[in-house]
XYZ file of C-alpha atoms in Angstrom:
774
model
C -8.537 135.223 7.263
C -6.276 131.941 7.029
C -3.621 133.914 9.494
C -5.907 134.429 12.255
C -6.965 131.289 12.118
C -3.452 129.715 12.500
C -2.602 132.206 15.602
C -6.241 130.898 17.296
C -4.929 127.174 16.686
C -1.412 128.098 17.895
C -2.695 129.668 20.903
C -4.934 127.072 21.734
C -2.450 124.555 21.117
C -0.319 126.665 23.819
C -3.069 126.848 26.178
C -3.364 122.967 26.127
C 0.376 123.060 26.690
C 0.155 125.171 29.449
C -2.806 123.516 31.064
C -1.082 120.246 30.583
C 2.126 121.360 32.162
C 0.246 123.242 34.701
C -1.422 119.635 35.514
C 1.806 117.725 35.607
C 3.288 120.340 37.761
C 0.568 120.132 40.200
C 0.489 116.162 39.916
C 4.869 116.435 40.392
C 4.217 118.973 43.627
C 1.329 116.576 45.024
C 3.704 113.561 44.539
C 6.718 115.339 45.911
C 4.413 116.595 48.769
C 3.383 113.538 49.310
C 6.363 111.751 49.182
C 8.030 113.796 51.567
C 5.159 112.984 53.748
C 5.252 109.699 53.619
C 8.781 109.861 54.091
C 8.505 111.623 56.949
C 6.136 109.673 58.750
C 8.360 106.505 57.709
C 11.697 108.618 59.600
C 8.837 109.311 62.796
C 8.158 105.330 62.856
C 12.109 105.283 62.932
C 12.644 108.135 65.588
C 9.592 106.349 67.650
C 11.114 102.860 67.764
C 14.465 104.006 68.794
C 13.794 106.568 71.191
C 10.992 104.847 73.029
C 12.277 101.481 73.236
C 15.883 100.131 74.660
C 17.979 103.358 73.278
C 21.435 102.075 74.259
C 22.982 98.954 75.338
C 24.640 99.226 79.124
C 27.240 97.054 79.837
C 27.339 95.197 83.095
C 29.162 97.147 85.858
C 31.449 95.405 87.963
C 32.290 96.802 91.668
C 34.728 95.577 94.003
C 34.268 94.876 97.723
C 33.494 97.551 99.882
C 35.727 98.356 102.863
C 33.462 97.632 105.947
C 34.750 99.710 108.928
C 34.488 98.959 112.447
C 35.821 99.671 115.630
C 39.094 97.253 116.393
C 39.584 96.880 112.571
C 43.225 96.815 111.482
C 43.987 99.052 109.348
C 46.647 102.246 108.546
C 46.110 105.801 108.039
C 47.837 105.167 104.699
C 45.512 102.429 103.637
C 42.328 104.186 104.766
C 43.516 107.443 102.418
C 44.467 105.466 99.803
C 41.223 103.959 99.746
C 39.246 106.921 99.928
C 41.577 108.548 97.405
C 40.918 105.300 94.910
C 37.267 106.252 95.281
C 37.498 109.610 93.997
C 36.864 111.239 97.344
C 38.452 114.803 97.599
C 41.078 115.917 100.185
C 39.846 119.277 101.372
C 40.031 121.276 104.633
C 36.555 120.464 105.464
C 34.074 118.135 103.875
C 31.191 119.761 103.138
C 29.843 117.476 100.267
C 29.759 113.748 99.411
C 32.740 112.443 98.153
C 34.985 114.384 100.434
C 36.771 114.069 103.523
C 39.461 115.804 105.878
C 42.752 114.566 107.551
C 44.305 115.762 110.745
C 47.039 113.478 112.424
C 45.074 109.740 112.538
C 41.184 111.560 112.497
C 39.417 111.392 109.685
C 36.493 113.213 108.680
C 34.519 112.161 105.692
C 30.940 112.538 103.961
C 30.235 109.249 101.893
C 28.166 109.158 99.067
C 24.820 107.771 98.256
C 24.922 104.479 97.050
C 22.773 101.504 96.134
C 23.963 98.107 97.670
C 22.153 94.764 96.500
C 20.716 94.617 100.110
C 20.191 98.449 100.744
C 19.952 102.075 99.730
C 22.252 103.787 101.629
C 22.725 107.801 101.762
C 25.351 109.649 102.539
C 26.791 109.903 106.005
C 29.152 112.186 108.034
C 31.630 110.157 109.977
C 34.897 110.580 112.509
C 37.020 107.857 112.263
C 40.176 107.855 114.652
C 43.161 105.313 114.130
C 45.362 104.472 116.509
C 48.004 102.001 116.608
C 47.177 100.352 113.681
C 43.558 99.838 113.851
C 40.218 101.741 114.394
C 39.793 103.512 117.962
C 37.045 105.628 117.291
C 34.189 105.161 114.298
C 30.916 108.029 115.102
C 28.896 109.928 113.713
C 30.620 113.711 113.306
C 27.440 115.340 113.654
C 25.941 114.260 116.944
C 28.758 111.843 118.350
C 26.867 108.541 118.333
C 29.105 105.627 118.001
C 28.812 103.147 114.706
C 29.425 99.391 115.118
C 29.831 98.596 111.663
C 30.050 100.879 108.222
C 30.062 99.987 104.557
C 32.064 102.578 102.302
C 30.388 102.469 98.517
C 32.235 99.705 96.759
C 34.766 101.118 93.572
C 33.418 100.564 90.469
C 36.450 98.689 88.973
C 34.987 98.359 85.019
C 32.495 97.276 82.791
C 31.989 94.282 80.506
C 32.361 96.346 77.166
C 29.279 95.926 74.803
C 29.193 94.002 71.406
C 29.691 97.378 69.776
C 32.788 98.651 72.083
C 30.741 101.651 73.584
C 30.118 102.024 77.396
C 27.963 104.817 79.118
C 26.586 104.896 82.881
C 23.148 106.509 82.477
C 21.930 109.585 83.903
C 18.363 110.865 84.570
C 17.383 114.545 83.503
C 16.722 115.403 87.090
C 20.466 114.265 88.406
C 22.712 116.351 85.543
C 23.678 119.063 87.441
C 22.788 122.569 86.506
C 26.205 124.024 85.533
C 26.837 121.560 83.219
C 23.723 122.075 81.221
C 24.023 125.656 81.600
C 27.695 125.270 79.923
C 26.297 123.026 77.066
C 23.908 125.223 75.696
C 25.822 128.175 76.146
C 28.822 126.891 74.150
C 26.631 124.660 71.330
C 23.428 125.571 71.203
C 22.496 128.742 72.985
C 18.746 128.979 71.774
C 18.079 125.113 72.615
C 14.933 126.047 74.549
C 13.640 128.106 71.874
C 14.280 126.438 68.565
C 12.229 123.558 67.035
C 15.258 121.273 66.029
C 16.860 123.678 63.774
C 17.894 127.378 64.340
C 18.357 129.221 60.919
C 19.654 132.282 63.017
C 22.620 129.784 63.950
C 22.893 128.520 60.696
C 23.066 131.840 59.056
C 25.914 132.928 61.740
C 27.548 129.861 61.125
C 27.566 130.314 56.967
C 28.375 133.985 57.527
C 31.823 132.945 60.013
C 32.854 130.367 57.674
C 32.629 132.739 54.530
C 34.678 135.535 56.104
C 37.378 132.587 57.309
C 37.114 130.845 53.754
C 36.936 127.996 55.892
C 34.658 126.005 58.176
C 35.355 127.427 61.554
C 31.785 127.171 63.125
C 29.006 124.296 62.535
C 25.090 125.869 62.972
C 24.021 122.222 64.151
C 21.508 122.496 67.171
C 21.912 120.106 70.314
C 19.193 118.123 68.831
C 20.933 117.767 65.173
C 23.553 116.459 67.140
C 22.117 113.758 69.000
C 20.390 112.674 65.337
C 23.431 112.054 64.049
C 25.122 110.320 66.942
C 21.872 108.380 67.368
C 20.540 107.493 64.478
C 22.559 108.743 61.518
C 26.310 107.927 60.150
C 28.786 110.384 60.155
C 28.885 110.819 56.272
C 29.373 114.583 54.913
C 26.497 114.176 52.055
C 23.835 116.844 51.625
C 21.088 114.017 51.947
C 22.265 113.202 55.610
C 22.198 116.670 56.358
C 18.595 116.407 55.038
C 17.628 113.377 57.220
C 19.150 115.317 60.249
C 17.029 118.557 59.780
C 14.162 116.519 59.074
C 14.683 114.099 62.108
C 15.800 116.665 64.289
C 12.213 118.455 63.745
C 10.475 115.402 64.598
C 12.123 114.832 67.777
C 11.115 118.448 69.025
C 7.729 117.662 68.055
C 7.516 114.176 69.691
C 9.656 115.139 72.699
C 10.096 117.470 75.212
C 13.362 119.531 75.709
C 14.060 117.788 78.739
C 13.933 114.274 77.211
C 16.281 115.348 74.278
C 18.840 116.932 76.643
C 18.670 114.073 78.688
C 19.532 111.130 75.633
C 22.111 113.654 74.426
C 24.335 113.807 77.915
C 23.802 110.070 77.563
C 24.842 109.558 74.372
C 27.864 112.171 73.263
C 30.826 111.013 72.397
C 33.773 111.983 74.845
C 36.648 110.044 74.594
C 38.306 106.516 74.302
C 39.690 103.511 76.453
C 41.511 101.139 74.423
C 38.998 99.701 72.526
C 36.339 100.806 74.695
C 34.226 104.374 73.959
C 33.103 106.303 76.636
C 29.982 107.716 75.758
C 28.056 110.211 77.967
C 28.968 112.624 80.811
C 28.733 110.476 83.254
C 31.097 107.907 82.142
C 33.353 110.908 80.873
C 33.693 112.146 84.459
C 34.556 108.438 85.760
C 37.203 108.001 83.083
C 38.702 111.628 83.442
C 38.402 112.686 87.262
C 37.964 109.326 88.950
C 34.479 110.899 90.273
C 30.946 111.144 90.009
C 29.452 113.883 87.285
C 27.624 115.571 90.726
C 30.719 116.102 92.281
C 32.912 117.840 89.649
C 33.365 121.837 90.056
C 33.044 124.748 87.256
C 36.433 123.880 85.826
C 36.153 120.270 85.524
C 32.766 120.895 83.813
C 33.566 123.213 81.420
C 36.597 120.734 80.293
C 34.206 117.692 79.879
C 32.045 120.321 77.780
C 35.107 121.527 75.804
C 35.269 117.881 74.848
C 32.061 117.538 73.422
C 34.058 119.684 70.128
C 36.546 116.832 69.178
C 37.687 114.466 72.155
C 40.679 113.353 70.420
C 42.020 116.871 69.404
C 41.276 118.353 72.785
C 42.597 114.802 74.735
C 43.629 116.333 78.193
C 46.100 113.323 78.467
C 47.897 113.668 74.979
C 47.262 117.657 74.539
C 46.853 119.349 77.575
C 47.600 122.727 76.483
C 44.784 122.255 73.726
C 42.427 121.371 76.442
C 43.176 124.184 78.525
C 42.626 126.609 75.764
C 39.306 125.028 74.840
C 38.114 124.863 78.433
C 38.749 128.609 78.745
C 37.018 129.501 75.952
C 33.894 127.407 77.303
C 34.246 129.678 80.709
C 34.519 132.725 78.928
C 31.260 131.934 76.807
C 29.547 131.057 80.142
C 30.690 134.741 81.266
C 29.960 136.646 78.524
C 26.219 134.738 78.549
C 26.052 135.927 82.116
C 25.713 132.545 83.301
C 28.952 132.908 85.755
C 30.422 136.145 86.624
C 33.849 137.044 85.781
C 35.421 136.063 89.132
C 34.157 132.826 88.850
C 35.479 131.938 85.300
C 38.947 133.745 86.403
C 38.949 131.367 89.449
C 37.945 128.606 87.090
C 40.405 129.143 84.746
C 43.408 129.189 87.046
C 43.199 125.673 88.062
C 44.848 122.858 86.768
C 43.008 120.021 84.276
C 42.636 118.188 87.653
C 42.989 114.858 85.177
C 43.186 111.682 87.125
C 43.539 107.839 86.813
C 40.024 106.904 86.434
C 38.331 103.567 87.438
C 38.015 102.651 83.650
C 41.288 103.562 82.163
C 43.423 101.216 80.766
C 41.008 98.385 81.046
C 41.075 98.598 85.123
C 42.020 94.694 85.855
C 41.443 92.819 82.722
C 42.948 89.205 84.456
C 40.298 89.708 87.182
C 37.265 90.841 84.646
C 38.190 87.627 82.693
C 37.717 85.718 85.474
C 34.266 87.741 86.231
C 33.471 86.854 82.993
C 33.432 83.260 82.772
C 32.051 82.712 86.276
C 29.107 84.961 85.010
C 28.650 82.849 81.920
C 27.414 80.103 83.595
C 24.498 82.118 84.857
C 23.943 84.533 82.074
C 23.604 85.066 78.120
C 26.191 87.114 76.714
C 23.589 89.734 75.366
C 22.459 89.913 78.961
C 26.118 91.076 80.214
C 26.737 93.163 77.143
C 23.060 95.041 77.148
C 20.791 95.226 80.347
C 23.020 97.500 82.639
C 23.487 94.594 85.054
C 25.254 95.506 88.389
C 28.082 92.763 89.684
C 29.191 92.923 92.989
C 32.887 91.378 93.070
C 35.372 89.878 95.531
C 38.167 92.396 94.449
C 39.815 94.057 97.130
C 41.260 97.462 95.321
C 43.694 98.079 97.345
C 44.860 94.441 97.979
C 44.943 94.189 94.430
C 47.086 97.501 93.642
C 49.878 95.871 95.960
C 49.926 92.890 94.441
C 50.128 95.017 90.922
C 52.677 96.839 92.158
C 54.647 94.453 94.110
C 54.901 91.791 91.013
C 56.346 94.577 88.786
C 58.705 95.909 91.406
C 59.886 92.534 92.024
C 60.293 90.910 88.936
C 62.262 94.184 87.854
C 64.663 93.522 90.703
C 65.020 89.823 89.936
C 65.811 90.536 86.561
C 68.245 93.402 87.269
C 70.150 91.386 90.326
C 70.041 87.789 88.555
C 71.298 90.038 84.911
C 69.065 89.129 83.216
C 67.564 90.682 80.169
C 65.087 93.548 80.875
C 61.427 92.074 80.529
C 62.276 88.607 80.121
C 60.395 87.017 83.189
C 56.650 87.119 83.406
C 54.065 86.145 86.362
C 51.120 85.782 87.845
C 49.466 86.136 91.307
C 46.485 85.061 92.731
C 45.676 85.977 96.373
C 41.829 84.535 98.054
C 40.492 84.651 101.481
C 40.860 81.358 103.538
C 37.425 81.052 104.685
C 35.309 81.956 101.987
C 37.801 81.428 98.391
C 36.523 84.472 97.487
C 39.384 85.997 95.263
C 41.055 89.265 96.628
C 43.637 90.233 93.884
C 44.561 88.556 90.375
C 47.348 89.937 88.529
C 48.210 87.638 84.785
C 50.318 89.566 83.678
C 53.527 92.338 84.753
C 51.917 94.990 83.181
C 48.351 94.594 85.001
C 46.764 96.705 82.234
C 47.443 94.312 79.332
C 44.624 92.705 78.438
C 45.800 89.734 76.303
C 47.373 86.434 77.992
C 45.937 86.184 81.324
C 49.271 83.664 83.019
C 46.717 83.285 86.402
C 43.735 81.557 84.802
C 45.501 79.820 81.758
C 49.470 79.359 81.735
C 49.106 75.790 82.509
C 53.103 74.949 84.014
C 54.594 72.162 85.754
C 54.083 72.661 89.179
C 56.815 70.848 90.334
C 57.036 70.341 94.363
C 54.027 72.416 95.052
C 51.793 69.048 94.278
C 54.230 67.541 96.978
C 51.782 68.368 100.361
C 49.485 66.620 98.690
C 51.453 63.029 98.424
C 52.506 63.777 102.473
C 48.566 64.199 103.205
C 47.489 61.184 101.615
C 50.284 59.385 103.949
C 49.144 61.087 107.240
C 45.536 60.092 106.425
C 46.317 56.535 107.168
C 47.877 57.158 110.657
C 48.158 53.035 111.389
C 51.094 53.321 109.161
C 52.417 57.040 108.584
C 53.010 59.985 111.241
C 55.256 63.055 111.132
C 58.140 61.038 112.642
C 57.751 58.198 110.246
C 60.907 57.318 108.617
C 61.381 57.099 104.527
C 63.931 56.331 102.630
C 65.717 58.928 100.432
C 67.751 57.383 98.002
C 67.939 56.093 94.432
C 65.017 54.652 92.552
C 64.492 53.361 88.970
C 61.146 52.974 87.133
C 60.526 51.526 84.220
C 57.299 52.820 82.469
C 55.133 51.216 79.746
C 56.955 51.813 77.155
C 60.095 50.662 78.239
C 61.651 53.889 79.195
C 63.760 54.383 82.740
C 62.324 57.059 84.920
C 65.112 58.142 87.430
C 64.271 60.924 89.353
C 67.133 63.039 91.605
C 67.049 65.479 94.529
C 67.638 69.167 93.788
C 71.059 68.862 95.503
C 72.011 66.270 93.789
C 72.743 64.093 97.039
C 70.954 60.908 98.697
C 70.170 61.115 102.400
C 69.216 57.558 103.322
C 66.763 57.864 106.205
C 65.111 60.483 106.777
C 61.774 61.589 109.072
C 58.401 62.315 106.951
C 58.412 65.496 107.933
C 61.939 66.148 107.113
C 61.105 64.568 103.676
C 58.466 67.883 102.954
C 60.448 70.566 104.620
C 63.732 69.651 102.811
C 61.602 68.795 99.545
C 63.579 65.445 98.883
C 62.184 64.253 95.714
C 63.289 60.952 95.869
C 61.843 60.055 99.500
C 58.475 61.716 97.739
C 58.482 59.385 95.305
C 58.967 56.212 97.429
C 56.306 57.644 99.725
C 53.846 58.319 96.654
C 54.320 55.097 95.283
C 53.392 53.331 98.826
C 50.261 54.739 99.179
C 49.301 54.655 95.598
C 48.934 56.924 92.787
C 45.427 56.125 92.757
C 44.841 57.736 96.380
C 46.908 61.114 95.503
C 44.956 61.845 92.325
C 41.839 61.141 94.599
C 42.790 63.647 96.980
C 43.367 66.054 94.214
C 40.275 65.887 93.029
C 38.902 66.539 96.448
C 41.113 69.510 96.756
C 39.309 71.157 93.502
C 42.021 69.766 90.710
C 39.426 68.650 88.329
C 41.305 68.372 85.408
C 42.073 64.594 84.161
C 45.405 63.338 85.583
C 47.584 60.599 83.993
C 48.745 58.726 86.938
C 52.370 58.406 86.273
C 55.011 58.251 88.817
C 56.707 61.623 87.674
C 53.031 63.283 88.994
C 54.247 62.779 92.593
C 57.261 65.632 91.251
C 54.555 68.135 90.157
C 54.946 67.154 86.021
C 50.970 68.254 85.727
C 50.716 71.247 84.044
C 48.227 73.514 86.201
C 47.294 77.078 86.372
C 47.836 79.560 89.245
C 44.340 79.737 90.173
C 43.752 75.822 90.160
C 46.972 75.620 92.652
C 45.162 78.728 95.014
C 42.063 76.478 94.885
C 44.301 73.395 96.141
C 45.853 75.259 98.880
C 42.442 76.785 100.343
C 41.451 73.579 100.928
C 44.904 73.183 102.913
C 44.658 76.608 104.459
C 40.848 76.399 105.872
C 41.907 73.034 107.534
C 40.693 70.824 105.113
C 37.178 72.475 104.149
C 37.253 73.479 100.863
C 35.312 76.623 99.604
C 35.035 77.301 95.804
C 37.475 79.942 94.350
C 35.012 82.679 93.511
C 34.733 85.894 92.379
C 31.379 87.134 92.385
C 29.307 87.904 95.402
C 25.585 89.067 94.146
C 24.156 90.681 90.659
C 21.175 92.942 90.676
C 19.703 94.555 87.620
C 20.096 98.613 86.714
C 17.799 99.099 89.511
C 18.906 97.365 92.397
C 16.889 94.751 92.201
C 18.727 91.147 93.393
C 19.015 88.568 90.490
C 21.384 86.318 91.905
C 23.616 85.813 95.223
C 26.798 83.476 95.126
C 26.612 82.158 98.780
C 29.281 80.992 100.844
C 29.294 76.930 99.744
C 32.052 75.009 101.920
C 32.522 71.284 102.357
C 34.857 69.015 104.060
C 37.434 67.580 101.280
C 39.745 65.784 102.924
C 40.872 64.426 106.686
C 40.963 67.392 108.655
C 43.143 65.598 111.423
C 45.641 64.698 108.745
C 45.736 68.325 107.405
C 46.482 69.594 110.913
C 49.829 67.521 110.819
C 50.435 68.604 107.506
C 50.164 72.152 108.517
C 52.837 71.844 111.007
C 55.442 70.479 108.527
C 54.375 73.110 106.005
C 54.893 76.011 109.179
C 58.371 74.390 109.584
C 58.884 74.701 105.777
C 59.046 78.658 106.116
C 61.361 78.227 109.361
C 63.974 75.789 108.372
C 63.394 74.274 105.380
C 63.279 75.541 101.483
C 61.535 78.610 102.407
C 63.472 79.636 105.375
C 64.428 82.868 103.942
C 61.022 84.273 104.878
C 62.693 84.269 108.753
C 64.190 87.425 107.370
C 61.985 88.370 104.617
C 58.919 89.180 106.679
C 58.682 90.924 110.362
C 59.456 89.125 113.401
C 56.751 86.632 114.749
C 54.868 86.144 111.029
C 53.616 82.556 111.317
C 52.993 81.645 107.735
C 52.804 78.307 106.113
C 54.166 77.564 102.991
C 55.626 75.404 99.958
C 58.188 76.408 97.225
C 58.120 74.632 93.861
C 60.601 74.401 91.187
C 60.610 72.835 87.753
C 63.196 71.077 85.608
C 66.323 73.400 84.452
C 64.747 76.489 86.569
C 62.182 77.397 84.042
C 59.598 77.555 86.641
C 59.278 79.173 90.127
C 56.482 78.949 92.156
C 55.218 79.464 95.594
C 51.974 78.957 97.526
C 51.539 80.073 101.262
C 49.069 81.427 103.535
C 48.633 83.117 106.943
C 45.408 83.113 108.959
C 43.233 84.799 106.412
C 44.562 84.614 103.046
C 46.075 82.164 100.579
C 48.359 83.107 97.773
C 49.997 81.638 95.016
C 52.473 83.015 92.943
C 54.328 81.932 89.622
C 57.469 83.242 88.164
C 58.977 82.089 84.556
C 59.553 83.046 80.741
C 56.243 82.377 78.434
C 58.909 80.895 75.886
C 59.891 78.511 78.433
C 63.229 78.913 78.719
C 65.623 78.582 81.527
C 65.531 81.339 84.171
C 68.070 80.334 87.280
C 65.456 80.990 89.782
C 64.436 78.282 92.287
C 60.990 78.584 93.934
C 62.276 80.282 97.136
C 64.700 82.667 94.531
C 62.138 83.823 92.847
C 58.344 83.153 93.143
C 58.608 83.382 97.298
C 60.419 86.766 97.197
C 57.099 88.272 95.552
C 54.612 86.684 97.770
C 56.954 88.085 100.585
C 56.312 91.350 99.376
C 52.773 91.191 98.752
C 52.425 89.696 102.612
C 54.854 92.912 103.749
C 52.822 95.406 102.018
C 49.109 94.129 102.852
C 50.130 92.899 106.792
C 50.658 89.185 107.442
C 47.863 87.755 110.045
C 49.966 84.738 112.068
C 48.393 81.524 112.019
C 46.599 80.323 115.194
C 46.615 77.085 114.952
C 43.201 75.118 116.536
C 43.720 71.536 116.864
C 40.820 69.461 115.968
C 39.227 66.968 117.867
C 41.178 63.389 117.406
C 44.792 64.972 117.756
C 46.767 65.184 120.219
C 50.299 66.851 121.074
C 53.147 64.352 121.941
C 56.708 65.348 122.895
C 59.184 63.087 120.772
C 62.875 62.534 120.585
C 63.562 63.453 117.173
C 66.467 61.385 116.487
C 64.640 57.805 117.325
C 61.413 59.098 116.637
C 59.999 57.702 120.156
C 58.756 59.291 123.218
C 60.923 62.212 124.642
C 59.065 63.838 127.566
C 61.867 65.144 129.411
C 64.842 65.316 126.781
C 66.520 68.243 126.175
C 65.921 68.044 122.082
C 62.365 66.740 122.621
C 60.030 68.639 119.903
C 56.392 68.700 120.426
C 54.787 66.810 117.467
C 51.052 66.500 116.477
C 49.524 62.750 116.499
C 46.269 61.692 115.230
C 45.046 60.152 118.217
C 46.209 56.065 118.927
C 49.181 56.639 116.400
C 51.844 58.330 119.077
C 54.501 55.882 119.768
C 54.354 53.869 123.068
C 58.171 53.562 124.311
C 60.482 56.526 125.469
C 63.617 57.048 124.171
C 66.856 56.660 126.451
C 66.519 59.969 127.555
C 63.357 59.832 128.258
C 64.073 56.532 130.277
C 66.596 57.752 132.057
C 64.965 61.262 133.192
C 62.032 58.877 134.316
C 64.730 56.778 136.505
C 65.772 59.845 138.213
C 62.573 61.218 138.697
C 61.335 58.252 140.364
C 64.551 58.279 142.462
C 63.880 61.829 143.624
C 60.469 61.314 144.512
C 61.512 57.599 146.539
C 63.965 60.103 148.584
C 61.716 62.822 149.039
C 59.055 60.488 150.709
C 61.831 58.600 152.874
C 63.118 62.007 154.155
C 59.560 63.218 154.977
C-alpha cells in the first residue's frame, strides 16, 4: 500500500514537472516567436527607411564644354575624330545606333546621343559633316539633306566630385537597363530570381553539394536579393548571425518591393572596380570606366565582361588580369548559351572578340588639377554635402581636346628639356593654364607633368616669383600718362642703388650684365631691360603699379618694395593668367572661371555663371602696350617664336626669368586664347633655363598643337598711328627707317626728323617745278 502511494506521488510529481516544462517550453517558444517577430519588424523598419529614402550619395558629375559644329568652323579631320573617340563613339562602317560614326576621306556620318543639356533636352540625330581646307564645309542632316546652321555634340563626362565614402555611381532606372544585361546577370548569379522569395533553397542545396564534392567553397547559394542586402544593409563579416540577417532581410525586401525595384537597386549598388581612391559602383559607371561609353551601347561581349566582374572585380580586373577576365567572360557566355538566352553562334562570335577596354573618362581621376579648381569655385555657392550627395550636374568650361594637347605637350617638352640640357630625368616640373580671351573661361589646366597625379596643384598653388612677367604692368602704368610717356619716350638704362628702410642696399642689374644707356620706352620692354624698368617704375610710383595689378585681378596683398618692379612677388600661374587676360582683352577684365552652369540630377537649372566683363585699365594704353608685346615676339626676348611657330603667327607675349634661373615663365596670347606656363623645380633649385629657353617652348608647342589664331588689332578711339623716325623719336614720314607707331591722341611728336624735313623740302620743290612746267 505504501509503495503504491509512493508511486502515485512520484507520478504526480513527474506530471507536474512535465506540465511545468511544457509551460516553460510554450513560454520560450512564444517568446522566441515574439522576439523573431519583433526583430523582423525592426529589420522591416530598417529596410523601408533605407530603401525608400535617398538610397545613395550621388557625387556631382562634371562635364566638359561641348564641341559646337557650324559651317566654317576651323577644325581638322583629326581633331573631330579625336573628339568623337574621346566621347566613346564607335568607329563603324555605317552608323546605325547612337554613339557611332563612319569616316570616308573627309566626310563623317554620325549618330549623336540623347543628352539633357542645361537649356534643352536633345534627341539623337543623324548628321553628315564634311571638312575641307581645315574647316567645316558641309553640315546637314544625313537623312533628308536639310542644312544645319549650328549643332552641339554632347559634352564629355570628365569626372565627378567623390562622395565622403569614396563611392561613385551613375544611376539607372529599371526601364533603361539593357535586357541582355538582365539576362546575363540572372543566368550567372541567380537563375531562379523571378521565382524565389528572397532565398533559393534549391540553389543553396546545389551549392552545398558542389562544395562538399570539391572539399572547398567553389559555389555560393546567395540570390541577387541576398547580395543586394549584404552590400546595401550589412557588413562583409562572415558569421552565421550576419547570414541569418541577410536571409531574413532578403525575404522582407521581396515582400515589400517588386522584382523590378530590387533589380534596379542591384544594378546601381553592385561594386565593380576601383579607380584610385574611388569605388566604382553600378553597371552604368562601370561601363564608362572600362569602355568609355554608355551602358546602352555595349555589345554582348562587353556586357558579359561586366557581369563576369560581379564575382570579383579585383580578381578579374581586365586591365591587370586580362586572361582571367577572358576566361570568366567566356564562362558567362557559355552559361547564357546553355540556358537558351543566346544561341551557340552568338556565344562563339562574342568570345572571339577582345576585351574592348578603353581609357574611360573616370580612369585615374581624369583631370585632377581642373577638378580642384571646379571644387574651389563651387564652394562659394554650395555646401560640401550637396556636392557629394545630390547628383548635381556641373557644366564646365574645359575643352577636353585642348586639355589633352596641353597635357601631352607639357610632359613631352619637359622630357625634351631635361635631355637637351643634361638635367636629371624627372627633375623638372611645370604648370600650364589656358583661358579664352573674351570670357575668361578656362580651356585647359595642368598642375603636374603627370596630369593624373592628384597631389600638389602647381597651376593654382605654386606661388613662385614671377620675374619679368610683371613688367608689362609697369609700362602700362607709364603709358596711361600720355602727357609724360609714350612708346618712343627715352629711358635711362644705367646702374641704380636703392637703400631700404633697414639700411640694406638693393642694386639690380640687367640679365646680360650690360648697361644700355638711353633707350626707347618700348625697347625697355621688348628687350626686358631691368634697370630701365626700375627707373620707370619708381618714376610712375609703386602705388600706381600696385593699383593696376589689383585692377587686373591680382588681389593678393603686395608689399610696395622696389624689387616688385622686377617680379620679386610670388604668384600662381592662374593669377598670372587673370592678369594677362585683361591685357589680351584690350583692358577689359573677365573673371577667370571654370563653370558655366549647374543643374540638379533631373536637369533643372540651379545656377548660371554668366559672362561678367568690366573695364579695368585704360584701353588706349593697353593698345600701345600690346604693340610693344607683339614686338617682343618678333625681335625681343621671345623672338625664337618666329621659327617655333608657323609663318604669319601674330602673337604677343612676355618671358619671365628669376634669379639663378630658378623659374622659367612665359605668358602669351593670340586672338582667342591666353596662356601662362611655368617651368621649374619643386626644390627651388637652379635649372639653367630662362623664360625663352624653357616655358616659352611649352607654350609654343601647345599653340602649334591647337593652331594659332593670329592677332587682329582694332585700334580704339583715341589712338592714332604715326610715322616716327626711331633714332630721334620725331615725326618720320618719308624717312627710309620710319616706323608706324601708335600714340594716344594728342601725345604724338609735333616736329619732324631731319630726313622727314629734307623729304618735305624736296616734295615742295618738286611740286613748285611741276606747277612751273604746267
